């Protein structure tokens, strides 16, 4: 793109009075692109450095003072320095007049700066999205680990409970066998009924009765998943889980 030059007056007209479409065409980019840049970074202005001095009464103001006429006099006078800068705020200056180049000779630089910042902002937004996705993946991974750990604890507790119940059933059957072998107990209907009832109680406690296969109802895939999650390094994209 060929360098474009503007006089100081043209620069003022360009910034303050030109329509966006004309301004973009003058600089050499699309009006949509220029609008996006301006919306992204706020309003850009041309600022002049001024010198502030205590206001001195003009001859007319002095005459009014002598006559006792009320009038408003400013507290300060602001003197032009003819030094301009292009900036968005007091803390965000893009370009300013130098010894050899004026801001009107460097408008292309302004656009390069703005476009560069727009690309940087877009990249920052992309990286923020990646970081947010990684954080969400880590949170989901941790939640799954906690859920699987709770499931594992419950299964292990059930295993211990089943083992205790089985031992209790064995104790009951040992006691029932002793009752059956006791020589002093007559083999009448009452004894027979008690033995039947006692065997039912032992079977009710025994986790292997009547279906031994039910003790094997364990989600081993969940255990394998938990082992893989806790051993694999936590990655942002969820890989290696």
PDB file of C-alpha atoms in Angstrom:
ATOM      1  CA  UNK A   1       0.000   0.000   0.000  1.00  0.00           C
ATOM      2  CA  UNK A   2       1.360   3.388  -1.008  1.00  0.00           C
ATOM      3  CA  UNK A   3       1.980   5.876   1.790  1.00  0.00           C
ATOM      4  CA  UNK A   4      -0.742   8.493   2.079  1.00  0.00           C
ATOM      5  CA  UNK A   5      -0.057  12.003   3.342  1.00  0.00           C
ATOM      6  CA  UNK A   6      -2.450  14.535   4.773  1.00  0.00           C
ATOM      7  CA  UNK A   7      -2.091  18.136   5.839  1.00  0.00           C
ATOM      8  CA  UNK A   8      -2.944  19.022   9.408  1.00  0.00           C
ATOM      9  CA  UNK A   9      -6.266  20.489   8.323  1.00  0.00           C
ATOM     10  CA  UNK A  10      -7.047  17.380   6.302  1.00  0.00           C
ATOM     11  CA  UNK A  11      -6.189  15.282   9.320  1.00  0.00           C
ATOM     12  CA  UNK A  12      -8.746  17.143  11.441  1.00  0.00           C
ATOM     13  CA  UNK A  13     -11.382  16.749   8.754  1.00  0.00           C
ATOM     14  CA  UNK A  14     -10.533  13.074   8.369  1.00  0.00           C
ATOM     15  CA  UNK A  15     -10.913  12.279  12.050  1.00  0.00           C
ATOM     16  CA  UNK A  16     -13.790  14.531  13.008  1.00  0.00           C
ATOM     17  CA  UNK A  17     -15.913  15.209   9.937  1.00  0.00           C
ATOM     18  CA  UNK A  18     -15.408  12.426   7.406  1.00  0.00           C
ATOM     19  CA  UNK A  19     -17.971   9.589   7.196  1.00  0.00           C
ATOM     20  CA  UNK A  20     -16.670   6.162   8.148  1.00  0.00           C
ATOM     21  CA  UNK A  21     -16.934   4.909   4.568  1.00  0.00           C
ATOM     22  CA  UNK A  22     -14.958   7.851   3.172  1.00  0.00           C
ATOM     23  CA  UNK A  23     -12.388   7.641   5.954  1.00  0.00           C
ATOM     24  CA  UNK A  24     -11.831   3.936   5.329  1.00  0.00           C
ATOM     25  CA  UNK A  25     -11.481   4.492   1.600  1.00  0.00           C
ATOM     26  CA  UNK A  26      -9.016   7.289   2.221  1.00  0.00           C
ATOM     27  CA  UNK A  27      -6.845   5.056   4.395  1.00  0.00           C
ATOM     28  CA  UNK A  28      -7.230   2.019   2.195  1.00  0.00           C
ATOM     29  CA  UNK A  29      -9.285  -0.498   4.210  1.00  0.00           C
ATOM     30  CA  UNK A  30     -12.952  -1.486   4.209  1.00  0.00           C
ATOM     31  CA  UNK A  31     -15.409   0.544   6.235  1.00  0.00           C
ATOM     32  CA  UNK A  32     -16.504  -2.653   8.008  1.00  0.00           C
ATOM     33  CA  UNK A  33     -12.916  -3.358   9.018  1.00  0.00           C
ATOM     34  CA  UNK A  34     -12.425   0.193  10.245  1.00  0.00           C
ATOM     35  CA  UNK A  35     -15.686   0.061  12.192  1.00  0.00           C
ATOM     36  CA  UNK A  36     -14.675  -3.184  13.904  1.00  0.00           C
ATOM     37  CA  UNK A  37     -11.358  -1.663  14.918  1.00  0.00           C
ATOM     38  CA  UNK A  38     -12.998   1.492  16.264  1.00  0.00           C
ATOM     39  CA  UNK A  39     -15.695  -0.443  18.143  1.00  0.00           C
ATOM     40  CA  UNK A  40     -13.081  -2.733  19.619  1.00  0.00           C
ATOM     41  CA  UNK A  41     -10.785  -0.036  20.878  1.00  0.00           C
ATOM     42  CA  UNK A  42     -13.168   2.837  21.504  1.00  0.00           C
ATOM     43  CA  UNK A  43     -13.097   6.332  20.123  1.00  0.00           C
ATOM     44  CA  UNK A  44      -9.797   7.614  18.848  1.00  0.00           C
ATOM     45  CA  UNK A  45      -9.114  11.317  18.829  1.00  0.00           C
ATOM     46  CA  UNK A  46      -6.578  13.878  17.782  1.00  0.00           C
ATOM     47  CA  UNK A  47      -5.333  15.773  20.827  1.00  0.00           C
ATOM     48  CA  UNK A  48      -3.267  18.896  21.042  1.00  0.00           C
ATOM     49  CA  UNK A  49      -0.889  19.573  23.895  1.00  0.00           C
ATOM     50  CA  UNK A  50      -1.719  22.944  25.423  1.00  0.00           C
ATOM     51  CA  UNK A  51      -0.089  25.166  28.005  1.00  0.00           C
ATOM     52  CA  UNK A  52      -2.283  26.347  30.851  1.00  0.00           C
ATOM     53  CA  UNK A  53      -1.661  29.817  32.249  1.00  0.00           C
ATOM     54  CA  UNK A  54      -3.481  32.011  34.725  1.00  0.00           C
ATOM     55  CA  UNK A  55      -5.919  34.122  32.761  1.00  0.00           C
ATOM     56  CA  UNK A  56      -4.922  37.736  32.186  1.00  0.00           C
ATOM     57  CA  UNK A  57      -7.690  40.255  31.782  1.00  0.00           C
ATOM     58  CA  UNK A  58      -8.135  41.537  28.277  1.00  0.00           C
ATOM     59  CA  UNK A  59      -8.445  45.296  27.704  1.00  0.00           C
ATOM     60  CA  UNK A  60     -12.212  44.871  27.358  1.00  0.00           C
ATOM     61  CA  UNK A  61     -12.373  42.933  30.617  1.00  0.00           C
ATOM     62  CA  UNK A  62     -10.285  45.591  32.328  1.00  0.00           C
ATOM     63  CA  UNK A  63     -12.717  48.318  31.199  1.00  0.00           C
ATOM     64  CA  UNK A  64     -15.643  46.298  32.523  1.00  0.00           C
ATOM     65  CA  UNK A  65     -13.813  45.852  35.792  1.00  0.00           C
ATOM     66  CA  UNK A  66     -13.243  49.613  36.073  1.00  0.00           C
ATOM     67  CA  UNK A  67     -16.943  50.275  35.365  1.00  0.00           C
ATOM     68  CA  UNK A  68     -18.009  47.674  37.897  1.00  0.00           C
ATOM     69  CA  UNK A  69     -19.785  45.635  35.255  1.00  0.00           C
ATOM     70  CA  UNK A  70     -20.142  41.978  36.114  1.00  0.00           C
ATOM     71  CA  UNK A  71     -18.724  39.516  33.594  1.00  0.00           C
ATOM     72  CA  UNK A  72     -17.374  36.019  33.554  1.00  0.00           C
ATOM     73  CA  UNK A  73     -13.634  35.597  33.165  1.00  0.00           C
ATOM     74  CA  UNK A  74     -12.035  32.174  32.831  1.00  0.00           C
ATOM     75  CA  UNK A  75      -9.525  31.149  35.461  1.00  0.00           C
ATOM     76  CA  UNK A  76      -7.010  29.860  32.927  1.00  0.00           C
ATOM     77  CA  UNK A  77      -5.912  30.541  29.397  1.00  0.00           C
ATOM     78  CA  UNK A  78      -4.869  27.631  27.215  1.00  0.00           C
ATOM     79  CA  UNK A  79      -2.135  28.314  24.684  1.00  0.00           C
ATOM     80  CA  UNK A  80      -1.664  26.172  21.597  1.00  0.00           C
ATOM     81  CA  UNK A  81       1.573  24.245  21.245  1.00  0.00           C
ATOM     82  CA  UNK A  82       0.874  23.011  17.709  1.00  0.00           C
ATOM     83  CA  UNK A  83       1.892  19.540  18.959  1.00  0.00           C
ATOM     84  CA  UNK A  84      -0.640  16.843  18.181  1.00  0.00           C
ATOM     85  CA  UNK A  85      -1.063  13.186  19.068  1.00  0.00           C
ATOM     86  CA  UNK A  86      -3.463  10.423  18.135  1.00  0.00           C
ATOM     87  CA  UNK A  87      -4.633   8.500  21.154  1.00  0.00           C
ATOM     88  CA  UNK A  88      -7.560   6.825  22.842  1.00  0.00           C
ATOM     89  CA  UNK A  89      -6.874   8.121  26.337  1.00  0.00           C
ATOM     90  CA  UNK A  90      -4.176   9.857  28.333  1.00  0.00           C
ATOM     91  CA  UNK A  91      -2.584   6.452  28.897  1.00  0.00           C
ATOM     92  CA  UNK A  92      -2.985   4.962  25.428  1.00  0.00           C
ATOM     93  CA  UNK A  93      -1.189   7.085  22.858  1.00  0.00           C
ATOM     94  CA  UNK A  94      -0.665   5.636  19.404  1.00  0.00           C
ATOM     95  CA  UNK A  95       1.404   8.326  17.735  1.00  0.00           C
ATOM     96  CA  UNK A  96       2.531  11.873  18.431  1.00  0.00           C
ATOM     97  CA  UNK A  97       4.372  14.609  16.616  1.00  0.00           C
ATOM     98  CA  UNK A  98       8.088  14.130  16.417  1.00  0.00           C
ATOM     99  CA  UNK A  99      10.985  16.250  15.255  1.00  0.00           C
ATOM    100  CA  UNK A 100      10.842  15.056  11.666  1.00  0.00           C
ATOM    101  CA  UNK A 101       7.395  13.501  11.219  1.00  0.00           C
ATOM    102  CA  UNK A 102       3.967  14.838  12.048  1.00  0.00           C
ATOM    103  CA  UNK A 103       1.029  12.609  12.905  1.00  0.00           C
ATOM    104  CA  UNK A 104      -0.650  13.405   9.599  1.00  0.00           C
ATOM    105  CA  UNK A 105       2.285  11.752   7.862  1.00  0.00           C
ATOM    106  CA  UNK A 106       1.898   8.539   9.884  1.00  0.00           C
ATOM    107  CA  UNK A 107      -1.767   7.586   9.596  1.00  0.00           C
ATOM    108  CA  UNK A 108      -0.888   4.270   8.034  1.00  0.00           C
ATOM    109  CA  UNK A 109       1.065   3.473  11.178  1.00  0.00           C
ATOM    110  CA  UNK A 110      -2.040   4.153  13.241  1.00  0.00           C
ATOM    111  CA  UNK A 111      -4.034   1.670  11.234  1.00  0.00           C
ATOM    112  CA  UNK A 112      -1.294  -0.932  11.474  1.00  0.00           C
ATOM    113  CA  UNK A 113      -1.249  -0.469  15.245  1.00  0.00           C
ATOM    114  CA  UNK A 114      -5.015  -0.786  15.515  1.00  0.00           C
ATOM    115  CA  UNK A 115      -5.212  -3.812  13.256  1.00  0.00           C
ATOM    116  CA  UNK A 116      -2.351  -5.410  15.184  1.00  0.00           C
ATOM    117  CA  UNK A 117      -4.181  -4.849  18.451  1.00  0.00           C
ATOM    118  CA  UNK A 118      -7.356  -6.275  16.964  1.00  0.00           C
ATOM    119  CA  UNK A 119      -5.529  -9.438  15.943  1.00  0.00           C
ATOM    120  CA  UNK A 120      -3.905  -9.627  19.396  1.00  0.00           C
ATOM    121  CA  UNK A 121      -7.305  -9.247  21.059  1.00  0.00           C
ATOM    122  CA  UNK A 122      -8.738 -11.990  18.866  1.00  0.00           C
ATOM    123  CA  UNK A 123      -5.836 -14.269  19.758  1.00  0.00           C
ATOM    124  CA  UNK A 124      -6.282 -13.508  23.447  1.00  0.00           C
ATOM    125  CA  UNK A 125      -9.959 -14.368  23.143  1.00  0.00           C
ATOM    126  CA  UNK A 126      -9.062 -17.641  21.417  1.00  0.00           C
ATOM    127  CA  UNK A 127      -6.581 -18.514  24.154  1.00  0.00           C
ATOM    128  CA  UNK A 128      -9.126 -17.627  26.834  1.00  0.00           C
ATOM    129  CA  UNK A 129     -11.548 -20.018  25.152  1.00  0.00           C
ATOM    130  CA  UNK A 130      -8.921 -22.759  25.188  1.00  0.00           C
ATOM    131  CA  UNK A 131      -8.153 -22.131  28.856  1.00  0.00           C
ATOM    132  CA  UNK A 132     -11.863 -22.169  29.707  1.00  0.00           C
ATOM    133  CA  UNK A 133     -12.319 -25.462  27.842  1.00  0.00           C
ATOM    134  CA  UNK A 134      -9.316 -26.956  29.629  1.00  0.00           C
ATOM    135  CA  UNK A 135     -10.660 -25.829  33.005  1.00  0.00           C
ATOM    136  CA  UNK A 136     -14.065 -27.329  32.198  1.00  0.00           C
ATOM    137  CA  UNK A 137     -12.409 -30.603  31.138  1.00  0.00           C
ATOM    138  CA  UNK A 138     -10.402 -30.726  34.372  1.00  0.00           C
ATOM    139  CA  UNK A 139     -13.526 -30.046  36.424  1.00  0.00           C
ATOM    140  CA  UNK A 140     -15.465 -32.758  34.575  1.00  0.00           C
ATOM    141  CA  UNK A 141     -12.580 -35.195  35.048  1.00  0.00           C
ATOM    142  CA  UNK A 142     -12.395 -34.455  38.768  1.00  0.00           C
ATOM    143  CA  UNK A 143     -16.162 -34.827  39.126  1.00  0.00           C
ATOM    144  CA  UNK A 144     -16.043 -38.201  37.376  1.00  0.00           C
ATOM    145  CA  UNK A 145     -13.175 -39.340  39.612  1.00  0.00           C
ATOM    146  CA  UNK A 146     -15.109 -38.368  42.733  1.00  0.00           C
ATOM    147  CA  UNK A 147     -18.214 -40.180  41.494  1.00  0.00           C
ATOM    148  CA  UNK A 148     -16.254 -43.348  40.666  1.00  0.00           C
ATOM    149  CA  UNK A 149     -14.441 -43.204  44.002  1.00  0.00           C
ATOM    150  CA  UNK A 150     -17.759 -42.970  45.836  1.00  0.00           C
ATOM    151  CA  UNK A 151     -19.030 -45.958  43.835  1.00  0.00           C
ATOM    152  CA  UNK A 152     -15.893 -47.931  44.658  1.00  0.00           C
ATOM    153  CA  UNK A 153     -16.200 -47.155  48.370  1.00  0.00           C
ATOM    154  CA  UNK A 154     -19.824 -48.310  48.349  1.00  0.00           C
ATOM    155  CA  UNK A 155     -18.939 -51.568  46.574  1.00  0.00           C
ATOM    156  CA  UNK A 156     -16.084 -52.292  48.992  1.00  0.00           C
ATOM    157  CA  UNK A 157     -18.321 -51.578  51.971  1.00  0.00           C
ATOM    158  CA  UNK A 158     -20.908 -53.944  50.516  1.00  0.00           C
ATOM    159  CA  UNK A 159     -18.192 -56.606  50.123  1.00  0.00           C
ATOM    160  CA  UNK A 160     -17.241 -56.325  53.776  1.00  0.00           C
ATOM    161  CA  UNK A 161     -20.912 -56.441  54.764  1.00  0.00           C
ATOM    162  CA  UNK A 162     -21.445 -59.564  52.644  1.00  0.00           C
ATOM    163  CA  UNK A 163     -18.430 -61.249  54.244  1.00  0.00           C
ATOM    164  CA  UNK A 164     -19.750 -60.415  57.717  1.00  0.00           C
ATOM    165  CA  UNK A 165     -23.201 -61.691  56.784  1.00  0.00           C
ATOM    166  CA  UNK A 166     -21.727 -64.904  55.404  1.00  0.00           C
ATOM    167  CA  UNK A 167     -19.801 -65.520  58.641  1.00  0.00           C
ATOM    168  CA  UNK A 168     -22.972 -64.883  60.612  1.00  0.00           C
ATOM    169  CA  UNK A 169     -24.843 -67.389  58.445  1.00  0.00           C
ATOM    170  CA  UNK A 170     -22.086 -69.945  59.006  1.00  0.00           C
ATOM    171  CA  UNK A 171     -22.278 -69.380  62.764  1.00  0.00           C
ATOM    172  CA  UNK A 172     -26.044 -69.897  62.630  1.00  0.00           C
ATOM    173  CA  UNK A 173     -25.692 -73.135  60.671  1.00  0.00           C
ATOM    174  CA  UNK A 174     -23.041 -74.391  63.101  1.00  0.00           C
ATOM    175  CA  UNK A 175     -25.393 -73.659  65.960  1.00  0.00           C
ATOM    176  CA  UNK A 176     -28.320 -75.322  64.143  1.00  0.00           C
ATOM    177  CA  UNK A 177     -26.185 -78.414  63.519  1.00  0.00           C
ATOM    178  CA  UNK A 178     -25.348 -78.555  67.226  1.00  0.00           C
ATOM    179  CA  UNK A 179     -29.037 -78.357  68.065  1.00  0.00           C
ATOM    180  CA  UNK A 180     -29.772 -81.167  65.636  1.00  0.00           C
ATOM    181  CA  UNK A 181     -27.087 -83.343  67.268  1.00  0.00           C
ATOM    182  CA  UNK A 182     -28.085 -82.573  70.836  1.00  0.00           C
ATOM    183  CA  UNK A 183     -29.111 -85.924  72.421  1.00  0.00           C
ATOM    184  CA  UNK A 184     -31.406 -84.440  75.015  1.00  0.00           C
ATOM    185  CA  UNK A 185     -33.774 -82.776  72.481  1.00  0.00           C
ATOM    186  CA  UNK A 186     -36.640 -84.974  71.369  1.00  0.00           C
ATOM    187  CA  UNK A 187     -37.385 -85.232  67.709  1.00  0.00           C
ATOM    188  CA  UNK A 188     -40.891 -83.907  67.934  1.00  0.00           C
ATOM    189  CA  UNK A 189     -42.832 -81.480  65.752  1.00  0.00           C
ATOM    190  CA  UNK A 190     -41.732 -78.493  67.789  1.00  0.00           C
ATOM    191  CA  UNK A 191     -38.040 -79.325  67.268  1.00  0.00           C
ATOM    192  CA  UNK A 192     -38.594 -79.957  63.585  1.00  0.00           C
ATOM    193  CA  UNK A 193     -40.395 -76.644  63.186  1.00  0.00           C
ATOM    194  CA  UNK A 194     -37.634 -74.786  64.973  1.00  0.00           C
ATOM    195  CA  UNK A 195     -34.936 -76.323  62.766  1.00  0.00           C
ATOM    196  CA  UNK A 196     -36.841 -75.333  59.623  1.00  0.00           C
ATOM    197  CA  UNK A 197     -37.286 -71.805  60.887  1.00  0.00           C
ATOM    198  CA  UNK A 198     -33.615 -71.529  61.933  1.00  0.00           C
ATOM    199  CA  UNK A 199     -32.389 -72.726  58.538  1.00  0.00           C
ATOM    200  CA  UNK A 200     -34.589 -70.089  56.896  1.00  0.00           C
ATOM    201  CA  UNK A 201     -32.989 -67.416  59.074  1.00  0.00           C
ATOM    202  CA  UNK A 202     -29.487 -68.572  58.136  1.00  0.00           C
ATOM    203  CA  UNK A 203     -30.407 -68.570  54.450  1.00  0.00           C
ATOM    204  CA  UNK A 204     -31.878 -65.074  54.761  1.00  0.00           C
ATOM    205  CA  UNK A 205     -28.601 -63.776  56.186  1.00  0.00           C
ATOM    206  CA  UNK A 206     -26.315 -65.676  53.799  1.00  0.00           C
ATOM    207  CA  UNK A 207     -25.396 -63.489  50.754  1.00  0.00           C
ATOM    208  CA  UNK A 208     -24.751 -66.706  48.768  1.00  0.00           C
ATOM    209  CA  UNK A 209     -28.298 -67.941  49.239  1.00  0.00           C
ATOM    210  CA  UNK A 210     -30.305 -68.474  47.162  1.00  0.00           C
ATOM    211  CA  UNK A 211     -28.341 -66.900  44.241  1.00  0.00           C
ATOM    212  CA  UNK A 212     -24.560 -66.952  44.745  1.00  0.00           C
ATOM    213  CA  UNK A 213     -23.998 -65.040  41.478  1.00  0.00           C
ATOM    214  CA  UNK A 214     -25.439 -61.843  42.935  1.00  0.00           C
ATOM    215  CA  UNK A 215     -22.280 -61.216  44.943  1.00  0.00           C
ATOM    216  CA  UNK A 216     -20.418 -60.918  41.638  1.00  0.00           C
ATOM    217  CA  UNK A 217     -22.528 -57.979  40.438  1.00  0.00           C
ATOM    218  CA  UNK A 218     -19.681 -55.467  40.451  1.00  0.00           C
ATOM    219  CA  UNK A 219     -18.981 -52.835  37.770  1.00  0.00           C
ATOM    220  CA  UNK A 220     -15.378 -53.730  37.048  1.00  0.00           C
ATOM    221  CA  UNK A 221     -15.351 -51.344  34.055  1.00  0.00           C
ATOM    222  CA  UNK A 222     -15.930 -48.465  36.453  1.00  0.00           C
ATOM    223  CA  UNK A 223     -12.955 -49.603  38.532  1.00  0.00           C
ATOM    224  CA  UNK A 224     -10.776 -49.771  35.421  1.00  0.00           C
ATOM    225  CA  UNK A 225     -11.955 -46.295  34.413  1.00  0.00           C
ATOM    226  CA  UNK A 226     -11.089 -44.922  37.864  1.00  0.00           C
ATOM    227  CA  UNK A 227      -7.653 -46.501  37.732  1.00  0.00           C
ATOM    228  CA  UNK A 228      -6.999 -44.984  34.309  1.00  0.00           C
ATOM    229  CA  UNK A 229      -8.159 -41.537  35.442  1.00  0.00           C
ATOM    230  CA  UNK A 230      -6.055 -41.488  38.592  1.00  0.00           C
ATOM    231  CA  UNK A 231      -2.921 -42.782  36.880  1.00  0.00           C
ATOM    232  CA  UNK A 232      -3.078 -40.768  33.637  1.00  0.00           C
ATOM    233  CA  UNK A 233      -1.863 -37.141  33.675  1.00  0.00           C
ATOM    234  CA  UNK A 234      -4.641 -34.583  33.655  1.00  0.00           C
ATOM    235  CA  UNK A 235      -4.704 -32.857  30.286  1.00  0.00           C
ATOM    236  CA  UNK A 236      -6.746 -29.843  29.277  1.00  0.00           C
ATOM    237  CA  UNK A 237      -8.466 -31.539  26.341  1.00  0.00           C
ATOM    238  CA  UNK A 238      -9.452 -34.644  28.231  1.00  0.00           C
ATOM    239  CA  UNK A 239      -7.038 -36.925  26.335  1.00  0.00           C
ATOM    240  CA  UNK A 240      -5.205 -39.596  28.215  1.00  0.00           C
ATOM    241  CA  UNK A 241      -8.093 -40.185  30.575  1.00  0.00           C
TER     242      UNK A 241
END
